Amino acid sequence: MRLLCAAAVSLGLGLLVVYAGDGKAEGAEKLTALKKKFETEMAELKDRFKKASDPGDKRGVQVEMRELVALTADKALAIAKDDPKGDTGFAAAEFVVTAAGEVRADGLTEVDAALALIAEHHAANPKVKDLLAPAMRLGAGGDKLLVAVSEKATDKEAKGTALFIRGFKAARNAEEEEDDKELAASIAKAIDLFERAVKESPDTKVGRSGSTIAELAKKQTQMLKEIVIVAVGKPAPEVESLTLDGKKVKLSDYKGKVVLLDIWATWCGPCRAMIPHERELVKGNKDKPFVLVSVSADDKKDTLEKFLEKEPMPWVHWWDEGGESPVLKKYRVRAFPSLFLIDHSGIVREKWVGNPGDDKIDKAVEELVKEAVKAKG
């Protein structure tokens, strides 16, 4: 009787083992078939996108691509959840992330779930390195995977790459940051991540350029250190530009005078609305230590010159490559008009994005002009 029971147990266990093995094999087969179907359908959509000439048609195909990713991701995720810690689970989640990254299908619940599964169970898998670039384009879910890999990875290349990408994203955020304190914090965070990436895996190549982490981190860090925080109470960054007749000028040429640096464009409605008051401001401060410098962001100097022929603006004008002007870059101009009021000693005393109002400008200029006159004796 005992032998029969033992045999029955053995047989039962054998059946269980075979069943479990069959389940994993079945999952792998389903995934292979799913990939093949997806690749065929995506290839057809890419061909349609390439042939489409109308922008609306192209956008329509892009929507279809995203829908295909969502439908396929749902099925792949089901396979991954049946074997979350195993090879098939990783392969299924990997497929979702790669497919989503290709068409920037961020924000999809299924994609975020696949990213979370990899972050939880496979952050230490060396193969995860290949998913870091797609993850970079997949929003908050991708960011979580980057953090998980940079903290849990045992593979130095994967860890170094994750740290570098996090640094790159922090650097990009810094370039768009408007608040001075947040800007300083973003710069410090990016530099720290770059330093950690170099320490972890300096010779790992990233990106299509084939450059190493050490090379790219050095370049990015240098760019970050060149970002100037234009803050009230701090010296105005020195900048050079060109007058309309091509003469080289720099901000420090006006030291001893109050400078209202007005960064604008002829196509900017709020900028044009300020012109009548600016004329009065210049007229009211004639023969006083004050200068209004308008820096145009127009793409072509000819556009500005033709505008000035019709609209009297009798003060200093700078133009140097329009939107690519060194002034706009150094002063990190993101909107128009942007105004910087600088005192006679070169300190930024006011910073405005948009028109702060005639009275506010008049009062601030008047006070600083009095200081300049007093300082001159």
CSV table of C-alpha atoms in Angstrom, one decimal:
chain,number,residue,atom,x,y,z
A,1,MET,CA,0.0,0.0,0.0
A,2,ARG,CA,2.8,2.4,0.9
A,3,LEU,CA,4.6,1.6,-2.4
A,4,LEU,CA,1.4,2.4,-4.3
A,5,CYS,CA,1.0,5.7,-2.4
A,6,ALA,CA,4.6,6.6,-3.0
A,7,ALA,CA,4.2,5.7,-6.7
A,8,ALA,CA,1.1,7.8,-6.9
A,9,VAL,CA,2.8,10.8,-5.2
A,10,SER,CA,5.8,10.4,-7.6
A,11,LEU,CA,3.5,10.2,-10.5
A,12,GLY,CA,1.6,13.2,-9.3
A,13,LEU,CA,4.8,15.3,-8.9
A,14,GLY,CA,6.0,14.2,-12.2
A,15,LEU,CA,2.8,15.3,-13.8
A,16,LEU,CA,3.1,18.7,-12.0
A,17,VAL,CA,6.7,19.2,-13.1
A,18,VAL,CA,5.8,18.3,-16.7
A,19,TYR,CA,2.8,20.7,-16.5
A,20,ALA,CA,4.8,23.6,-15.2
A,21,GLY,CA,7.5,23.0,-17.9
A,22,ASP,CA,4.8,22.9,-20.5
A,23,GLY,CA,3.4,26.1,-19.3
A,24,LYS,CA,6.7,28.0,-19.7
A,25,ALA,CA,7.3,26.4,-23.1
A,26,GLU,CA,3.8,27.4,-24.1
A,27,GLY,CA,4.4,31.0,-22.9
A,28,ALA,CA,7.6,31.2,-25.0
A,29,GLU,CA,5.8,29.9,-28.1
A,30,LYS,CA,3.0,32.4,-27.6
A,31,LEU,CA,5.5,35.2,-27.3
A,32,THR,CA,7.4,34.1,-30.5
A,33,ALA,CA,4.1,34.1,-32.4
A,34,LEU,CA,3.0,37.4,-31.0
A,35,LYS,CA,6.4,39.0,-31.9
A,36,LYS,CA,6.1,37.7,-35.5
A,37,LYS,CA,2.5,39.1,-35.9
A,38,PHE,CA,3.5,42.4,-34.4
A,39,GLU,CA,6.6,42.8,-36.6
A,40,THR,CA,4.5,42.1,-39.8
A,41,GLU,CA,1.8,44.6,-38.9
A,42,MET,CA,4.3,47.2,-37.8
A,43,ALA,CA,6.3,46.9,-41.0
A,44,GLU,CA,3.1,47.5,-43.0
A,45,LEU,CA,2.3,50.6,-40.9
A,46,LYS,CA,5.9,51.9,-41.4
A,47,ASP,CA,5.6,51.4,-45.1
A,48,ARG,CA,2.3,53.4,-45.1
A,49,PHE,CA,3.9,56.2,-43.0
A,50,LYS,CA,6.8,56.4,-45.5
A,51,LYS,CA,4.5,56.6,-48.5
A,52,ALA,CA,2.1,59.2,-46.9
A,53,SER,CA,2.6,62.7,-48.1
A,54,ASP,CA,-0.1,64.5,-46.2
A,55,PRO,CA,0.8,65.4,-42.6
A,56,GLY,CA,-2.6,64.4,-41.4
A,57,ASP,CA,-2.3,61.0,-42.9
A,58,LYS,CA,1.1,60.6,-41.3
A,59,ARG,CA,-0.3,61.5,-37.9
A,60,GLY,CA,-3.1,59.0,-38.5
A,61,VAL,CA,-0.6,56.2,-39.1
A,62,GLN,CA,1.3,57.2,-35.9
A,63,VAL,CA,-1.9,56.8,-34.0
A,64,GLU,CA,-2.4,53.3,-35.5
A,65,MET,CA,1.2,52.4,-34.5
A,66,ARG,CA,0.5,53.4,-30.9
A,67,GLU,CA,-2.7,51.4,-30.9
A,68,LEU,CA,-0.9,48.4,-32.2
A,69,VAL,CA,1.7,48.7,-29.4
A,70,ALA,CA,-1.1,49.0,-26.8
A,71,LEU,CA,-3.0,45.9,-28.1
A,72,THR,CA,0.2,43.8,-28.4
A,73,ALA,CA,1.6,45.0,-25.0
A,74,ASP,CA,-1.6,43.8,-23.3
A,75,LYS,CA,-1.0,40.2,-24.6
A,76,ALA,CA,2.7,40.2,-24.0
A,77,LEU,CA,2.2,41.5,-20.4
A,78,ALA,CA,-0.1,38.5,-19.7
A,79,ILE,CA,2.7,36.2,-20.8
A,80,ALA,CA,5.2,38.1,-18.6
A,81,LYS,CA,2.9,37.9,-15.5
A,82,ASP,CA,2.8,34.1,-15.8
A,83,ASP,CA,6.6,34.0,-15.4
A,84,PRO,CA,7.5,37.4,-13.9
A,85,LYS,CA,10.9,36.3,-12.5
A,86,GLY,CA,11.9,33.9,-15.4
A,87,ASP,CA,13.4,34.3,-18.8
A,88,THR,CA,10.1,34.2,-20.6
A,89,GLY,CA,8.7,36.9,-18.3
A,90,PHE,CA,11.8,39.1,-19.0
A,91,ALA,CA,11.6,38.5,-22.7
A,92,ALA,CA,7.9,39.4,-22.8
A,93,ALA,CA,8.4,42.6,-20.8
A,94,GLU,CA,11.5,43.4,-22.8
A,95,PHE,CA,9.5,43.1,-26.0
A,96,VAL,CA,6.9,45.6,-24.7
A,97,VAL,CA,9.5,48.2,-23.7
A,98,THR,CA,11.4,47.9,-27.0
A,99,ALA,CA,8.2,48.2,-29.1
A,100,ALA,CA,6.9,51.1,-27.1
A,101,GLY,CA,10.2,53.0,-27.2
A,102,GLU,CA,10.4,52.7,-31.0
A,103,VAL,CA,7.2,54.8,-31.4
A,104,ARG,CA,7.4,56.7,-28.1
A,105,ALA,CA,4.3,55.1,-26.7
A,106,ASP,CA,4.7,56.4,-23.2
A,107,GLY,CA,1.9,56.7,-20.7
A,108,LEU,CA,0.3,53.4,-21.7
A,109,THR,CA,-0.7,51.3,-18.6
A,110,GLU,CA,0.6,48.1,-20.2
A,111,VAL,CA,4.0,49.7,-20.9
A,112,ASP,CA,4.3,51.1,-17.4
A,113,ALA,CA,3.5,47.7,-16.0
A,114,ALA,CA,6.2,46.0,-18.2
A,115,LEU,CA,8.7,48.6,-17.0
A,116,ALA,CA,7.7,48.0,-13.4
A,117,LEU,CA,8.1,44.3,-13.8
A,118,ILE,CA,11.6,44.6,-15.1
A,119,ALA,CA,12.5,47.2,-12.4
A,120,GLU,CA,11.3,44.8,-9.7
A,121,HIS,CA,12.6,41.5,-10.9
A,122,HIS,CA,15.3,42.1,-13.5
A,123,ALA,CA,17.2,45.3,-12.6
A,124,ALA,CA,20.3,43.2,-12.0
A,125,ASN,CA,20.0,41.3,-15.4
A,126,PRO,CA,22.9,42.5,-17.7
A,127,LYS,CA,20.5,42.3,-20.7
A,128,VAL,CA,18.6,45.3,-19.2
A,129,LYS,CA,21.3,47.6,-20.6
A,130,ASP,CA,19.7,47.4,-24.0
A,131,LEU,CA,16.4,48.7,-22.6
A,132,LEU,CA,17.8,51.8,-21.1
A,133,ALA,CA,17.7,53.9,-24.3
A,134,PRO,CA,14.0,53.0,-25.0
A,135,ALA,CA,13.2,53.6,-21.3
A,136,MET,CA,14.5,57.1,-21.6
A,137,ARG,CA,11.6,57.9,-24.0
A,138,LEU,CA,8.9,56.3,-21.8
A,139,GLY,CA,8.1,58.9,-19.2
A,140,ALA,CA,7.8,58.3,-15.5
A,141,GLY,CA,7.8,54.5,-15.9
A,142,GLY,CA,11.0,54.7,-17.8
A,143,ASP,CA,12.5,56.9,-15.2
A,144,LYS,CA,11.7,54.4,-12.5
A,145,LEU,CA,13.5,51.7,-14.4
A,146,LEU,CA,16.6,53.9,-14.8
A,147,VAL,CA,16.6,54.5,-11.1
A,148,ALA,CA,16.2,50.8,-10.3
A,149,VAL,CA,19.0,49.8,-12.6
A,150,SER,CA,21.4,52.5,-11.3
A,151,GLU,CA,20.7,51.3,-7.8
A,152,LYS,CA,20.5,47.5,-8.2
A,153,ALA,CA,22.5,46.5,-11.3
A,154,THR,CA,25.6,44.4,-10.7
A,155,ASP,CA,26.7,44.8,-14.3
A,156,LYS,CA,28.9,47.9,-14.4
A,157,GLU,CA,28.0,48.8,-18.0
A,158,ALA,CA,24.3,48.7,-17.3
A,159,LYS,CA,24.7,50.7,-14.1
A,160,GLY,CA,27.0,53.3,-15.7
A,161,THR,CA,24.7,53.7,-18.6
A,162,ALA,CA,21.6,54.1,-16.4
A,163,LEU,CA,23.5,56.8,-14.4
A,164,PHE,CA,24.6,58.6,-17.5
A,165,ILE,CA,21.1,58.7,-19.0
A,166,ARG,CA,19.7,60.0,-15.7
A,167,GLY,CA,22.3,62.7,-15.8
A,168,PHE,CA,21.5,63.5,-19.4
A,169,LYS,CA,17.8,63.9,-18.6
A,170,ALA,CA,18.6,66.1,-15.5
A,171,ALA,CA,20.8,68.3,-17.7
A,172,ARG,CA,18.1,68.6,-20.3
A,173,ASN,CA,15.6,69.6,-17.5
A,174,ALA,CA,18.1,72.2,-16.2
A,175,GLU,CA,18.2,73.9,-19.6
A,176,GLU,CA,14.4,74.4,-19.4
A,177,GLU,CA,14.3,75.4,-15.7
A,178,GLU,CA,13.1,79.0,-15.1
A,179,ASP,CA,13.4,79.2,-11.3
A,180,ASP,CA,17.0,80.0,-10.2
A,181,LYS,CA,17.0,77.7,-7.2
A,182,GLU,CA,15.6,74.8,-9.2
A,183,LEU,CA,18.1,75.4,-11.9
A,184,ALA,CA,21.0,75.3,-9.5
A,185,ALA,CA,19.6,72.1,-8.0
A,186,SER,CA,19.1,70.5,-11.4
A,187,ILE,CA,22.7,71.3,-12.5
A,188,ALA,CA,24.1,69.9,-9.3
A,189,LYS,CA,22.1,66.7,-9.7
A,190,ALA,CA,23.1,66.2,-13.3
A,191,ILE,CA,26.8,66.7,-12.6
A,192,ASP,CA,26.7,64.2,-9.6
A,193,LEU,CA,25.1,61.6,-11.8
A,194,PHE,CA,27.7,62.1,-14.6
A,195,GLU,CA,30.5,61.7,-12.0
A,196,ARG,CA,29.0,58.5,-10.7
A,197,ALA,CA,28.5,57.2,-14.2
A,198,VAL,CA,32.2,57.8,-15.1
A,199,LYS,CA,33.3,56.2,-11.8
A,200,GLU,CA,31.2,53.1,-12.6
A,201,SER,CA,32.0,52.5,-16.2
A,202,PRO,CA,34.0,55.2,-18.0
A,203,ASP,CA,34.7,53.3,-21.2
A,204,THR,CA,31.2,52.1,-22.0
A,205,LYS,CA,30.0,53.4,-25.3
A,206,VAL,CA,26.6,55.1,-25.5
A,207,GLY,CA,24.5,56.5,-28.3
A,208,ARG,CA,25.1,56.3,-32.0
A,209,SER,CA,28.2,58.4,-31.9
A,210,GLY,CA,30.2,55.6,-30.3
A,211,SER,CA,31.6,58.0,-27.7
A,212,THR,CA,32.3,56.7,-24.2
A,213,ILE,CA,30.5,57.7,-21.0
A,214,ALA,CA,33.7,59.5,-19.9
A,215,GLU,CA,33.8,61.6,-23.1
A,216,LEU,CA,30.2,62.5,-23.2
A,217,ALA,CA,30.0,63.2,-19.4
A,218,LYS,CA,32.9,65.6,-19.7
A,219,LYS,CA,31.3,67.5,-22.5
A,220,GLN,CA,27.9,67.6,-20.8
A,221,THR,CA,29.4,68.8,-17.5
A,222,GLN,CA,31.3,71.6,-19.2
A,223,MET,CA,28.1,72.8,-20.8
A,224,LEU,CA,26.3,72.7,-17.5
A,225,LYS,CA,29.0,74.7,-15.8
A,226,GLU,CA,28.7,77.4,-18.6
A,227,ILE,CA,25.0,77.9,-17.8
A,228,VAL,CA,24.8,81.3,-16.1
A,229,ILE,CA,22.1,81.9,-13.5
A,230,VAL,CA,20.8,85.4,-14.2
A,231,ALA,CA,19.6,86.4,-10.8
A,232,VAL,CA,18.4,89.7,-9.3
A,233,GLY,CA,21.2,91.1,-7.1
A,234,LYS,CA,24.0,89.3,-9.1
A,235,PRO,CA,26.2,90.7,-11.8
A,236,ALA,CA,24.7,90.7,-15.2
A,237,PRO,CA,26.5,88.2,-17.5
A,238,GLU,CA,28.8,89.8,-20.0
A,239,VAL,CA,27.5,89.3,-23.6
A,240,GLU,CA,28.6,90.5,-27.0
A,241,SER,CA,26.4,91.2,-30.0
A,242,LEU,CA,26.2,93.3,-33.1
A,243,THR,CA,24.5,96.6,-33.9
A,244,LEU,CA,22.4,96.8,-37.1
A,245,ASP,CA,25.4,98.3,-39.0
A,246,GLY,CA,27.5,95.2,-38.0
A,247,LYS,CA,29.6,96.9,-35.2
A,248,LYS,CA,30.6,94.6,-32.3
A,249,VAL,CA,29.4,95.7,-29.0
A,250,LYS,CA,29.2,94.3,-25.4
A,251,LEU,CA,27.1,95.0,-22.4
A,252,SER,CA,29.9,96.4,-20.4
A,253,ASP,CA,30.3,99.2,-22.9
A,254,TYR,CA,27.4,100.8,-21.0
A,255,LYS,CA,28.8,100.5,-17.5
A,256,GLY,CA,28.0,103.6,-15.5
A,257,LYS,CA,24.5,103.8,-17.1
A,258,VAL,CA,21.3,102.1,-16.2
A,259,VAL,CA,20.5,99.5,-18.9
A,260,LEU,CA,17.1,98.2,-19.8
A,261,LEU,CA,17.8,95.0,-21.8
A,262,ASP,CA,14.7,94.3,-23.8
A,263,ILE,CA,14.6,91.0,-25.6
A,264,TRP,CA,11.8,90.9,-28.2
A,265,ALA,CA,10.7,90.1,-31.7
A,266,THR,CA,8.7,92.0,-34.3
A,267,TRP,CA,6.2,89.1,-34.5
A,268,CYS,CA,5.5,89.3,-30.7
A,269,GLY,CA,2.2,91.2,-30.0
A,270,PRO,CA,3.0,92.0,-26.4
A,271,CYS,CA,6.4,93.3,-27.4
A,272,ARG,CA,5.0,95.6,-30.0
A,273,ALA,CA,2.4,96.9,-27.5
A,274,MET,CA,5.3,98.1,-25.3
A,275,ILE,CA,6.8,100.3,-28.1
A,276,PRO,CA,4.8,103.5,-27.4
A,277,HIS,CA,5.7,103.5,-23.8
A,278,GLU,CA,9.4,102.7,-24.5
A,279,ARG,CA,9.5,105.8,-26.8
A,280,GLU,CA,8.2,107.9,-23.8
A,281,LEU,CA,10.7,106.2,-21.5
A,282,VAL,CA,13.7,107.0,-23.8
A,283,LYS,CA,12.5,110.6,-24.3
A,284,GLY,CA,12.0,111.1,-20.6
A,285,ASN,CA,15.5,110.0,-19.8
A,286,LYS,CA,17.3,111.9,-22.5
A,287,ASP,CA,20.7,113.2,-21.3
A,288,LYS,CA,20.5,110.9,-18.3
A,289,PRO,CA,22.6,107.8,-17.5
A,290,PHE,CA,20.1,105.5,-19.1
A,291,VAL,CA,20.1,103.3,-22.3
A,292,LEU,CA,17.5,101.0,-23.7
A,293,VAL,CA,18.9,98.1,-25.6
A,294,SER,CA,16.5,96.1,-27.7
A,295,VAL,CA,17.8,92.6,-28.8
A,296,SER,CA,15.7,91.2,-31.6
A,297,ALA,CA,15.0,87.4,-31.9
A,298,ASP,CA,13.8,87.8,-35.5
A,299,ASP,CA,15.3,85.2,-37.8
A,300,LYS,CA,16.4,87.7,-40.4
A,301,LYS,CA,17.9,91.2,-39.8
A,302,ASP,CA,16.1,92.4,-42.8
A,303,THR,CA,12.8,91.7,-41.1
A,304,LEU,CA,13.8,93.9,-38.2
A,305,GLU,CA,15.1,96.7,-40.4
A,306,LYS,CA,11.9,96.9,-42.5
A,307,PHE,CA,9.9,97.0,-39.3
A,308,LEU,CA,12.0,99.9,-38.0
A,309,GLU,CA,11.4,101.8,-41.2
A,310,LYS,CA,7.7,102.0,-40.4
A,311,GLU,CA,7.8,102.0,-36.5
A,312,PRO,CA,10.1,104.6,-34.9
A,313,MET,CA,12.2,103.1,-32.2
A,314,PRO,CA,15.0,105.6,-31.6
A,315,TRP,CA,17.3,103.7,-29.3
A,316,VAL,CA,20.0,101.0,-29.4
A,317,HIS,CA,19.2,97.8,-31.4
A,318,TRP,CA,21.2,94.6,-31.4
A,319,TRP,CA,20.8,91.6,-33.8
A,320,ASP,CA,23.0,88.6,-34.0
A,321,GLU,CA,21.6,85.4,-35.5
A,322,GLY,CA,18.1,86.1,-34.1
A,323,GLY,CA,16.8,83.2,-32.0
A,324,GLU,CA,20.3,81.8,-31.9
A,325,SER,CA,21.7,85.0,-30.4
A,326,PRO,CA,24.4,84.6,-27.7
A,327,VAL,CA,22.3,87.1,-25.6
A,328,LEU,CA,19.2,84.8,-25.7
A,329,LYS,CA,21.3,81.8,-24.9
A,330,LYS,CA,23.3,83.2,-22.1
A,331,TYR,CA,20.2,84.9,-20.5
A,332,ARG,CA,18.2,81.7,-21.1
A,333,VAL,CA,15.3,83.5,-22.7
A,334,ARG,CA,12.2,81.3,-23.0
A,335,ALA,CA,9.5,83.9,-23.7
A,336,PHE,CA,9.0,87.3,-25.1
A,337,PRO,CA,9.3,90.0,-24.1
A,338,SER,CA,12.0,89.3,-21.5
A,339,LEU,CA,13.4,92.4,-19.7
A,340,PHE,CA,16.5,92.8,-17.5
A,341,LEU,CA,17.0,96.1,-15.7
A,342,ILE,CA,20.7,96.5,-14.9
A,343,ASP,CA,22.1,99.3,-12.6
A,344,HIS,CA,25.1,101.5,-13.3
A,345,SER,CA,27.5,99.1,-11.6
A,346,GLY,CA,26.3,96.1,-13.7
A,347,ILE,CA,24.0,94.4,-11.2
A,348,VAL,CA,20.7,92.9,-12.3
A,349,ARG,CA,18.1,94.7,-10.2
A,350,GLU,CA,14.9,93.6,-12.0
A,351,LYS,CA,14.0,90.6,-14.2
A,352,TRP,CA,10.6,90.5,-16.0
A,353,VAL,CA,9.1,87.9,-18.3
A,354,GLY,CA,6.2,89.7,-20.1
A,355,ASN,CA,5.3,93.3,-19.7
A,356,PRO,CA,5.3,94.2,-15.9
A,357,GLY,CA,3.3,97.4,-16.6
A,358,ASP,CA,4.4,100.9,-17.5
A,359,ASP,CA,4.3,102.3,-14.0
A,360,LYS,CA,6.5,99.5,-12.6
A,361,ILE,CA,9.1,100.0,-15.3
A,362,ASP,CA,9.1,103.8,-14.9
A,363,LYS,CA,9.4,103.6,-11.1
A,364,ALA,CA,12.3,101.1,-11.2
A,365,VAL,CA,14.2,103.0,-13.9
A,366,GLU,CA,13.7,106.3,-12.1
A,367,GLU,CA,15.2,105.0,-8.8
A,368,LEU,CA,18.2,103.4,-10.6
A,369,VAL,CA,18.9,106.6,-12.6
A,370,LYS,CA,18.9,108.6,-9.4
A,371,GLU,CA,21.5,106.1,-8.0
A,372,ALA,CA,23.6,106.4,-11.1
A,373,VAL,CA,23.6,110.2,-11.0
A,374,LYS,CA,24.5,110.2,-7.3
A,375,ALA,CA,27.3,107.8,-7.9
A,376,LYS,CA,28.7,109.9,-10.6
A,377,GLY,CA,28.7,113.0,-8.4
